[in-house]
């Protein structure tokens, strides 16, 4: 299927690894001009992908990223707000609503909500100049599955879902589609790195990292597929959503979670 992305200009945040890297590579392979942003560039990004080193906790970063896209390619057609999860230096999971303090809450919302709001604020004028565009915000199943684990993270993503829906209503008539993708647990660095989620859960359960990833986490989260989601599975859905072939899809939340969410 031709996704009709050739020549379109895409910004992807959090593109150094995991979902963001998979999205950046997929859009590039589909013919888009990609501006990838993260704190550091990874060797896994294709050489022709433009990388902008930025920390999205910096309120000035979004304007610089959009300006670089306009400078290199003349505008912006696509924005994928993937950066999120644990703020820099933070390890999740955190158990208990009393565990995160005020600073933890502020950092979580800064990274998972406010940085997205600022990216949208910077990109929308450039999209409107080209007659429209497509925005995909990467949320989480945790936004609709309240839990005492990572309560601040879930709350920030729930707020992101609300903002995404509001943006779709505001800008849909002006040609900008806004959708949300909500992954479940994805096999990324968040889980697999030393001291990451798998190690934290292993310490709590008296298990080892490999068994947590292969068996314990899917069982604990009641994943119907019996495994964690692969980043490419998220990237494929994002690519479809930003494609003109999804021209009537806006204000939607697409869940790619291995069966994590059970409600109707």
PDB file of C-alpha atoms in Angstrom:
ATOM      1  CA  UNK A   1       0.000   0.000   0.000  1.00  0.00           C
ATOM      2  CA  UNK A   2       1.312   3.440  -0.963  1.00  0.00           C
ATOM      3  CA  UNK A   3       0.818   5.678   2.075  1.00  0.00           C
ATOM      4  CA  UNK A   4       1.342   8.783  -0.095  1.00  0.00           C
ATOM      5  CA  UNK A   5       3.981  10.175   2.265  1.00  0.00           C
ATOM      6  CA  UNK A   6       6.645  10.850  -0.351  1.00  0.00           C
ATOM      7  CA  UNK A   7       7.983  14.388  -0.008  1.00  0.00           C
ATOM      8  CA  UNK A   8       6.027  15.202   3.136  1.00  0.00           C
ATOM      9  CA  UNK A   9       7.917  16.742   6.038  1.00  0.00           C
ATOM     10  CA  UNK A  10       7.676  14.938   9.371  1.00  0.00           C
ATOM     11  CA  UNK A  11       8.960  15.822  12.840  1.00  0.00           C
ATOM     12  CA  UNK A  12       9.358  12.902  15.238  1.00  0.00           C
ATOM     13  CA  UNK A  13      10.243  13.503  18.889  1.00  0.00           C
ATOM     14  CA  UNK A  14      12.000  11.017  21.142  1.00  0.00           C
ATOM     15  CA  UNK A  15      13.507   9.450  18.038  1.00  0.00           C
ATOM     16  CA  UNK A  16      16.740   7.994  19.399  1.00  0.00           C
ATOM     17  CA  UNK A  17      15.326   4.584  20.340  1.00  0.00           C
ATOM     18  CA  UNK A  18      12.232   2.463  20.779  1.00  0.00           C
ATOM     19  CA  UNK A  19       8.967   3.684  19.297  1.00  0.00           C
ATOM     20  CA  UNK A  20      10.346   7.021  18.116  1.00  0.00           C
ATOM     21  CA  UNK A  21      13.238   5.417  16.238  1.00  0.00           C
ATOM     22  CA  UNK A  22      10.863   2.925  14.607  1.00  0.00           C
ATOM     23  CA  UNK A  23       8.519   5.754  13.572  1.00  0.00           C
ATOM     24  CA  UNK A  24      11.325   7.908  12.151  1.00  0.00           C
ATOM     25  CA  UNK A  25      12.731   5.020  10.134  1.00  0.00           C
ATOM     26  CA  UNK A  26       9.309   3.946   8.876  1.00  0.00           C
ATOM     27  CA  UNK A  27       8.333   7.433   7.702  1.00  0.00           C
ATOM     28  CA  UNK A  28      11.720   7.827   6.026  1.00  0.00           C
ATOM     29  CA  UNK A  29      11.305   4.494   4.246  1.00  0.00           C
ATOM     30  CA  UNK A  30       7.888   5.683   3.039  1.00  0.00           C
ATOM     31  CA  UNK A  31       9.541   8.676   1.364  1.00  0.00           C
ATOM     32  CA  UNK A  32       8.999  11.413   3.939  1.00  0.00           C
ATOM     33  CA  UNK A  33      11.596  14.023   4.835  1.00  0.00           C
ATOM     34  CA  UNK A  34      12.176  13.346   8.522  1.00  0.00           C
ATOM     35  CA  UNK A  35      13.427  15.666  11.229  1.00  0.00           C
ATOM     36  CA  UNK A  36      14.166  13.534  14.268  1.00  0.00           C
ATOM     37  CA  UNK A  37      14.753  15.032  17.660  1.00  0.00           C
ATOM     38  CA  UNK A  38      16.212  13.582  20.838  1.00  0.00           C
ATOM     39  CA  UNK A  39      18.925  14.550  23.271  1.00  0.00           C
ATOM     40  CA  UNK A  40      21.500  12.537  21.315  1.00  0.00           C
ATOM     41  CA  UNK A  41      21.568  11.030  17.833  1.00  0.00           C
ATOM     42  CA  UNK A  42      21.649   7.278  17.462  1.00  0.00           C
ATOM     43  CA  UNK A  43      23.650   5.516  14.772  1.00  0.00           C
ATOM     44  CA  UNK A  44      20.458   3.615  13.892  1.00  0.00           C
ATOM     45  CA  UNK A  45      18.881   6.691  12.273  1.00  0.00           C
ATOM     46  CA  UNK A  46      19.297   6.755   8.480  1.00  0.00           C
ATOM     47  CA  UNK A  47      22.006   9.193   7.385  1.00  0.00           C
ATOM     48  CA  UNK A  48      19.557  11.373   5.449  1.00  0.00           C
ATOM     49  CA  UNK A  49      17.322  11.904   8.471  1.00  0.00           C
ATOM     50  CA  UNK A  50      17.958  15.365   9.922  1.00  0.00           C
ATOM     51  CA  UNK A  51      18.631  15.200  13.656  1.00  0.00           C
ATOM     52  CA  UNK A  52      18.053  18.110  16.017  1.00  0.00           C
ATOM     53  CA  UNK A  53      19.618  17.608  19.437  1.00  0.00           C
ATOM     54  CA  UNK A  54      17.104  18.926  21.964  1.00  0.00           C
ATOM     55  CA  UNK A  55      15.775  18.358  25.460  1.00  0.00           C
ATOM     56  CA  UNK A  56      12.009  18.816  25.354  1.00  0.00           C
ATOM     57  CA  UNK A  57      12.025  19.818  29.007  1.00  0.00           C
ATOM     58  CA  UNK A  58      13.444  23.072  27.596  1.00  0.00           C
ATOM     59  CA  UNK A  59      10.512  25.345  26.667  1.00  0.00           C
ATOM     60  CA  UNK A  60      12.554  26.889  23.829  1.00  0.00           C
ATOM     61  CA  UNK A  61      13.294  23.576  22.118  1.00  0.00           C
ATOM     62  CA  UNK A  62      10.081  23.136  20.051  1.00  0.00           C
ATOM     63  CA  UNK A  63      10.518  26.437  18.218  1.00  0.00           C
ATOM     64  CA  UNK A  64      14.090  25.483  17.281  1.00  0.00           C
ATOM     65  CA  UNK A  65      12.993  22.069  16.008  1.00  0.00           C
ATOM     66  CA  UNK A  66      10.214  23.471  13.837  1.00  0.00           C
ATOM     67  CA  UNK A  67      12.480  26.221  12.522  1.00  0.00           C
ATOM     68  CA  UNK A  68      15.024  23.588  11.443  1.00  0.00           C
ATOM     69  CA  UNK A  69      12.331  21.614   9.591  1.00  0.00           C
ATOM     70  CA  UNK A  70      11.213  24.757   7.779  1.00  0.00           C
ATOM     71  CA  UNK A  71      14.817  25.670   6.973  1.00  0.00           C
ATOM     72  CA  UNK A  72      15.677  22.229   5.606  1.00  0.00           C
ATOM     73  CA  UNK A  73      12.445  21.288   3.842  1.00  0.00           C
ATOM     74  CA  UNK A  74      10.242  24.356   3.602  1.00  0.00           C
ATOM     75  CA  UNK A  75       7.552  23.495   6.121  1.00  0.00           C
ATOM     76  CA  UNK A  76       5.926  20.872   8.335  1.00  0.00           C
ATOM     77  CA  UNK A  77       3.220  18.376   7.361  1.00  0.00           C
ATOM     78  CA  UNK A  78       3.465  15.775  10.121  1.00  0.00           C
ATOM     79  CA  UNK A  79       4.202  15.902  13.830  1.00  0.00           C
ATOM     80  CA  UNK A  80       4.609  12.742  15.898  1.00  0.00           C
ATOM     81  CA  UNK A  81       4.839  13.570  19.588  1.00  0.00           C
ATOM     82  CA  UNK A  82       6.445  10.391  20.830  1.00  0.00           C
ATOM     83  CA  UNK A  83       8.775  11.722  23.543  1.00  0.00           C
ATOM     84  CA  UNK A  84       7.416  10.754  26.928  1.00  0.00           C
ATOM     85  CA  UNK A  85       7.544   8.152  29.648  1.00  0.00           C
ATOM     86  CA  UNK A  86       9.893   8.544  32.593  1.00  0.00           C
ATOM     87  CA  UNK A  87      11.453  12.021  32.632  1.00  0.00           C
ATOM     88  CA  UNK A  88      15.245  12.055  32.261  1.00  0.00           C
ATOM     89  CA  UNK A  89      16.862  10.403  35.272  1.00  0.00           C
ATOM     90  CA  UNK A  90      13.617   8.797  36.507  1.00  0.00           C
ATOM     91  CA  UNK A  91      13.018   5.051  36.710  1.00  0.00           C
ATOM     92  CA  UNK A  92       9.517   3.584  36.573  1.00  0.00           C
ATOM     93  CA  UNK A  93       7.523   1.776  37.861  1.00  0.00           C
ATOM     94  CA  UNK A  94       6.819   3.733  41.032  1.00  0.00           C
ATOM     95  CA  UNK A  95       4.303   2.145  43.363  1.00  0.00           C
ATOM     96  CA  UNK A  96       1.862   4.118  45.490  1.00  0.00           C
ATOM     97  CA  UNK A  97       0.190   7.493  45.076  1.00  0.00           C
ATOM     98  CA  UNK A  98       2.196   8.928  47.980  1.00  0.00           C
ATOM     99  CA  UNK A  99       5.546   7.971  46.477  1.00  0.00           C
ATOM    100  CA  UNK A 100       5.949  10.789  43.918  1.00  0.00           C
ATOM    101  CA  UNK A 101       6.387  14.234  45.472  1.00  0.00           C
ATOM    102  CA  UNK A 102       5.489  17.610  44.021  1.00  0.00           C
ATOM    103  CA  UNK A 103       8.646  17.805  41.928  1.00  0.00           C
ATOM    104  CA  UNK A 104       8.004  14.304  40.555  1.00  0.00           C
ATOM    105  CA  UNK A 105       4.493  15.300  39.500  1.00  0.00           C
ATOM    106  CA  UNK A 106       5.723  18.503  37.891  1.00  0.00           C
ATOM    107  CA  UNK A 107       8.456  16.714  35.941  1.00  0.00           C
ATOM    108  CA  UNK A 108       6.052  14.014  34.783  1.00  0.00           C
ATOM    109  CA  UNK A 109       3.561  16.534  33.426  1.00  0.00           C
ATOM    110  CA  UNK A 110       6.346  18.685  31.985  1.00  0.00           C
ATOM    111  CA  UNK A 111       7.677  15.776  29.938  1.00  0.00           C
ATOM    112  CA  UNK A 112       4.457  14.001  28.997  1.00  0.00           C
ATOM    113  CA  UNK A 113       2.022  16.882  28.560  1.00  0.00           C
ATOM    114  CA  UNK A 114       3.567  20.353  28.475  1.00  0.00           C
ATOM    115  CA  UNK A 115       6.310  19.401  26.007  1.00  0.00           C
ATOM    116  CA  UNK A 116       3.615  18.103  23.639  1.00  0.00           C
ATOM    117  CA  UNK A 117       1.553  21.271  24.033  1.00  0.00           C
ATOM    118  CA  UNK A 118       4.609  23.354  23.167  1.00  0.00           C
ATOM    119  CA  UNK A 119       5.472  21.199  20.135  1.00  0.00           C
ATOM    120  CA  UNK A 120       1.926  21.567  18.836  1.00  0.00           C
ATOM    121  CA  UNK A 121       1.993  25.304  19.477  1.00  0.00           C
ATOM    122  CA  UNK A 122       5.206  25.582  17.438  1.00  0.00           C
ATOM    123  CA  UNK A 123       4.169  23.279  14.580  1.00  0.00           C
ATOM    124  CA  UNK A 124       0.561  24.307  13.913  1.00  0.00           C
ATOM    125  CA  UNK A 125       1.345  27.678  12.262  1.00  0.00           C
ATOM    126  CA  UNK A 126       3.777  25.952   9.878  1.00  0.00           C
ATOM    127  CA  UNK A 127       1.156  23.299   9.058  1.00  0.00           C
ATOM    128  CA  UNK A 128      -1.527  25.900   8.412  1.00  0.00           C
ATOM    129  CA  UNK A 129       0.771  27.648   5.948  1.00  0.00           C
ATOM    130  CA  UNK A 130       0.810  24.413   3.912  1.00  0.00           C
ATOM    131  CA  UNK A 131      -2.962  23.940   4.129  1.00  0.00           C
ATOM    132  CA  UNK A 132      -3.070  21.347   6.893  1.00  0.00           C
ATOM    133  CA  UNK A 133      -1.261  18.348   8.287  1.00  0.00           C
ATOM    134  CA  UNK A 134      -1.429  15.431  10.678  1.00  0.00           C
ATOM    135  CA  UNK A 135      -0.470  15.153  14.342  1.00  0.00           C
ATOM    136  CA  UNK A 136      -0.171  11.906  16.273  1.00  0.00           C
ATOM    137  CA  UNK A 137       0.346  12.016  20.017  1.00  0.00           C
ATOM    138  CA  UNK A 138       1.689   8.835  21.607  1.00  0.00           C
ATOM    139  CA  UNK A 139      -0.214   8.267  24.836  1.00  0.00           C
ATOM    140  CA  UNK A 140      -0.522   5.072  26.894  1.00  0.00           C
ATOM    141  CA  UNK A 141      -3.046   2.480  27.967  1.00  0.00           C
ATOM    142  CA  UNK A 142      -2.298   3.722  31.475  1.00  0.00           C
ATOM    143  CA  UNK A 143      -4.310   6.847  30.651  1.00  0.00           C
ATOM    144  CA  UNK A 144      -7.496   4.768  30.799  1.00  0.00           C
ATOM    145  CA  UNK A 145      -6.383   2.134  33.298  1.00  0.00           C
ATOM    146  CA  UNK A 146      -5.978   3.892  36.671  1.00  0.00           C
ATOM    147  CA  UNK A 147      -3.578   2.196  39.045  1.00  0.00           C
ATOM    148  CA  UNK A 148      -1.569   2.909  42.168  1.00  0.00           C
ATOM    149  CA  UNK A 149       1.475   2.114  40.012  1.00  0.00           C
ATOM    150  CA  UNK A 150       2.781   5.124  38.059  1.00  0.00           C
ATOM    151  CA  UNK A 151      -0.251   7.211  39.010  1.00  0.00           C
ATOM    152  CA  UNK A 152       1.436  10.476  37.964  1.00  0.00           C
ATOM    153  CA  UNK A 153       2.341   9.033  34.570  1.00  0.00           C
ATOM    154  CA  UNK A 154      -1.186   7.774  33.955  1.00  0.00           C
ATOM    155  CA  UNK A 155      -2.655  11.117  34.961  1.00  0.00           C
ATOM    156  CA  UNK A 156      -0.349  13.003  32.571  1.00  0.00           C
ATOM    157  CA  UNK A 157      -1.286  10.707  29.691  1.00  0.00           C
ATOM    158  CA  UNK A 158      -5.002  11.049  30.508  1.00  0.00           C
ATOM    159  CA  UNK A 159      -4.561  14.800  30.227  1.00  0.00           C
ATOM    160  CA  UNK A 160      -2.778  14.285  26.901  1.00  0.00           C
ATOM    161  CA  UNK A 161      -5.778  12.321  25.596  1.00  0.00           C
ATOM    162  CA  UNK A 162      -8.061  15.214  26.521  1.00  0.00           C
ATOM    163  CA  UNK A 163      -5.831  17.786  24.850  1.00  0.00           C
ATOM    164  CA  UNK A 164      -5.550  15.644  21.714  1.00  0.00           C
ATOM    165  CA  UNK A 165      -9.310  15.385  21.356  1.00  0.00           C
ATOM    166  CA  UNK A 166      -9.719  19.131  21.909  1.00  0.00           C
ATOM    167  CA  UNK A 167      -7.075  19.889  19.278  1.00  0.00           C
ATOM    168  CA  UNK A 168      -8.810  17.630  16.775  1.00  0.00           C
ATOM    169  CA  UNK A 169     -12.009  19.620  17.236  1.00  0.00           C
ATOM    170  CA  UNK A 170     -10.263  22.958  16.955  1.00  0.00           C
ATOM    171  CA  UNK A 171      -8.062  22.305  13.956  1.00  0.00           C
ATOM    172  CA  UNK A 172      -9.993  19.667  11.987  1.00  0.00           C
ATOM    173  CA  UNK A 173     -11.908  22.341  10.044  1.00  0.00           C
ATOM    174  CA  UNK A 174      -8.557  23.914   9.122  1.00  0.00           C
ATOM    175  CA  UNK A 175      -7.156  20.699   7.679  1.00  0.00           C
ATOM    176  CA  UNK A 176      -5.083  19.426  10.609  1.00  0.00           C
ATOM    177  CA  UNK A 177      -5.992  15.954  11.829  1.00  0.00           C
ATOM    178  CA  UNK A 178      -5.046  15.030  15.413  1.00  0.00           C
ATOM    179  CA  UNK A 179      -5.092  11.436  16.633  1.00  0.00           C
ATOM    180  CA  UNK A 180      -3.709   9.463  19.538  1.00  0.00           C
ATOM    181  CA  UNK A 181      -1.998   6.079  19.673  1.00  0.00           C
ATOM    182  CA  UNK A 182      -2.100   4.326  23.037  1.00  0.00           C
ATOM    183  CA  UNK A 183       0.469   1.552  23.380  1.00  0.00           C
ATOM    184  CA  UNK A 184       0.473  -1.036  26.091  1.00  0.00           C
ATOM    185  CA  UNK A 185       3.802  -2.304  27.432  1.00  0.00           C
ATOM    186  CA  UNK A 186       6.311  -2.040  24.582  1.00  0.00           C
ATOM    187  CA  UNK A 187       9.623  -3.885  24.366  1.00  0.00           C
ATOM    188  CA  UNK A 188      11.819  -0.817  24.615  1.00  0.00           C
ATOM    189  CA  UNK A 189      14.747   0.460  26.636  1.00  0.00           C
ATOM    190  CA  UNK A 190      12.267   1.453  29.359  1.00  0.00           C
ATOM    191  CA  UNK A 191      11.898  -2.283  30.083  1.00  0.00           C
ATOM    192  CA  UNK A 192      15.197  -3.755  28.999  1.00  0.00           C
ATOM    193  CA  UNK A 193      17.919  -1.365  30.232  1.00  0.00           C
ATOM    194  CA  UNK A 194      19.924  -2.051  33.375  1.00  0.00           C
ATOM    195  CA  UNK A 195      17.808  -0.853  36.266  1.00  0.00           C
ATOM    196  CA  UNK A 196      14.760  -0.503  34.019  1.00  0.00           C
ATOM    197  CA  UNK A 197      11.188  -1.647  34.578  1.00  0.00           C
ATOM    198  CA  UNK A 198      12.007  -5.335  34.133  1.00  0.00           C
ATOM    199  CA  UNK A 199      14.745  -5.150  36.771  1.00  0.00           C
ATOM    200  CA  UNK A 200      12.489  -3.222  39.170  1.00  0.00           C
ATOM    201  CA  UNK A 201       9.693  -5.775  38.824  1.00  0.00           C
ATOM    202  CA  UNK A 202      12.185  -8.637  39.051  1.00  0.00           C
ATOM    203  CA  UNK A 203      13.407  -7.255  42.375  1.00  0.00           C
ATOM    204  CA  UNK A 204       9.842  -7.016  43.676  1.00  0.00           C
ATOM    205  CA  UNK A 205       8.894 -10.499  42.488  1.00  0.00           C
ATOM    206  CA  UNK A 206      12.120 -12.363  43.206  1.00  0.00           C
ATOM    207  CA  UNK A 207      12.561 -13.139  39.499  1.00  0.00           C
ATOM    208  CA  UNK A 208      15.070 -12.262  36.782  1.00  0.00           C
ATOM    209  CA  UNK A 209      14.851  -9.722  33.966  1.00  0.00           C
ATOM    210  CA  UNK A 210      14.343 -12.214  31.133  1.00  0.00           C
ATOM    211  CA  UNK A 211      11.507 -14.041  32.861  1.00  0.00           C
ATOM    212  CA  UNK A 212       9.792 -10.739  33.658  1.00  0.00           C
ATOM    213  CA  UNK A 213       9.870  -9.687  30.010  1.00  0.00           C
ATOM    214  CA  UNK A 214       8.945 -13.082  28.571  1.00  0.00           C
ATOM    215  CA  UNK A 215       6.363 -14.277  31.094  1.00  0.00           C
ATOM    216  CA  UNK A 216       5.755 -12.361  34.303  1.00  0.00           C
ATOM    217  CA  UNK A 217       4.956  -8.915  32.831  1.00  0.00           C
ATOM    218  CA  UNK A 218       2.544 -10.256  30.177  1.00  0.00           C
ATOM    219  CA  UNK A 219       0.793 -12.334  32.842  1.00  0.00           C
ATOM    220  CA  UNK A 220       0.723  -9.497  35.369  1.00  0.00           C
ATOM    221  CA  UNK A 221      -0.755  -7.099  32.794  1.00  0.00           C
ATOM    222  CA  UNK A 222      -3.095  -9.787  31.413  1.00  0.00           C
ATOM    223  CA  UNK A 223      -1.933  -9.336  27.842  1.00  0.00           C
ATOM    224  CA  UNK A 224      -4.099 -11.409  25.518  1.00  0.00           C
ATOM    225  CA  UNK A 225      -1.212 -11.874  23.087  1.00  0.00           C
ATOM    226  CA  UNK A 226       1.062 -13.192  25.834  1.00  0.00           C
ATOM    227  CA  UNK A 227       3.936 -10.847  24.915  1.00  0.00           C
ATOM    228  CA  UNK A 228       5.026  -7.235  25.006  1.00  0.00           C
ATOM    229  CA  UNK A 229       4.298  -5.052  21.983  1.00  0.00           C
ATOM    230  CA  UNK A 230       7.080  -4.492  19.427  1.00  0.00           C
ATOM    231  CA  UNK A 231       7.978  -0.864  18.571  1.00  0.00           C
ATOM    232  CA  UNK A 232       7.448  -1.506  14.854  1.00  0.00           C
ATOM    233  CA  UNK A 233       3.832  -2.427  15.545  1.00  0.00           C
ATOM    234  CA  UNK A 234       3.304   1.069  16.948  1.00  0.00           C
ATOM    235  CA  UNK A 235       5.226   2.695  14.095  1.00  0.00           C
ATOM    236  CA  UNK A 236       3.065   0.991  11.479  1.00  0.00           C
ATOM    237  CA  UNK A 237      -0.104   2.389  13.042  1.00  0.00           C
ATOM    238  CA  UNK A 238       1.413   5.878  13.308  1.00  0.00           C
ATOM    239  CA  UNK A 239       2.412   5.783   9.633  1.00  0.00           C
ATOM    240  CA  UNK A 240      -1.123   4.852   8.647  1.00  0.00           C
ATOM    241  CA  UNK A 241      -2.598   7.651  10.759  1.00  0.00           C
ATOM    242  CA  UNK A 242      -0.396  10.397   9.301  1.00  0.00           C
ATOM    243  CA  UNK A 243      -1.065   9.173   5.766  1.00  0.00           C
ATOM    244  CA  UNK A 244      -3.575  10.991   3.553  1.00  0.00           C
ATOM    245  CA  UNK A 245      -5.222   7.591   3.227  1.00  0.00           C
ATOM    246  CA  UNK A 246      -6.516   8.189   6.774  1.00  0.00           C
ATOM    247  CA  UNK A 247      -7.974  11.527   5.732  1.00  0.00           C
ATOM    248  CA  UNK A 248     -11.257  11.013   7.600  1.00  0.00           C
ATOM    249  CA  UNK A 249      -9.664   9.785  10.817  1.00  0.00           C
ATOM    250  CA  UNK A 250      -9.341  12.526  13.413  1.00  0.00           C
ATOM    251  CA  UNK A 251      -9.977  12.704  17.132  1.00  0.00           C
ATOM    252  CA  UNK A 252      -9.457   8.937  17.336  1.00  0.00           C
ATOM    253  CA  UNK A 253      -7.500   6.897  19.845  1.00  0.00           C
ATOM    254  CA  UNK A 254      -5.986   3.746  18.399  1.00  0.00           C
ATOM    255  CA  UNK A 255      -4.999   1.167  20.987  1.00  0.00           C
ATOM    256  CA  UNK A 256      -2.031  -1.126  20.259  1.00  0.00           C
ATOM    257  CA  UNK A 257      -1.591  -2.885  23.570  1.00  0.00           C
ATOM    258  CA  UNK A 258      -1.645  -6.659  23.216  1.00  0.00           C
ATOM    259  CA  UNK A 259      -5.037  -6.755  24.924  1.00  0.00           C
ATOM    260  CA  UNK A 260      -4.072  -4.745  28.012  1.00  0.00           C
ATOM    261  CA  UNK A 261      -7.289  -2.697  28.094  1.00  0.00           C
ATOM    262  CA  UNK A 262     -10.331  -4.895  28.691  1.00  0.00           C
ATOM    263  CA  UNK A 263     -13.230  -2.461  28.871  1.00  0.00           C
ATOM    264  CA  UNK A 264     -15.698  -1.842  26.058  1.00  0.00           C
TER     265      UNK A 264
END
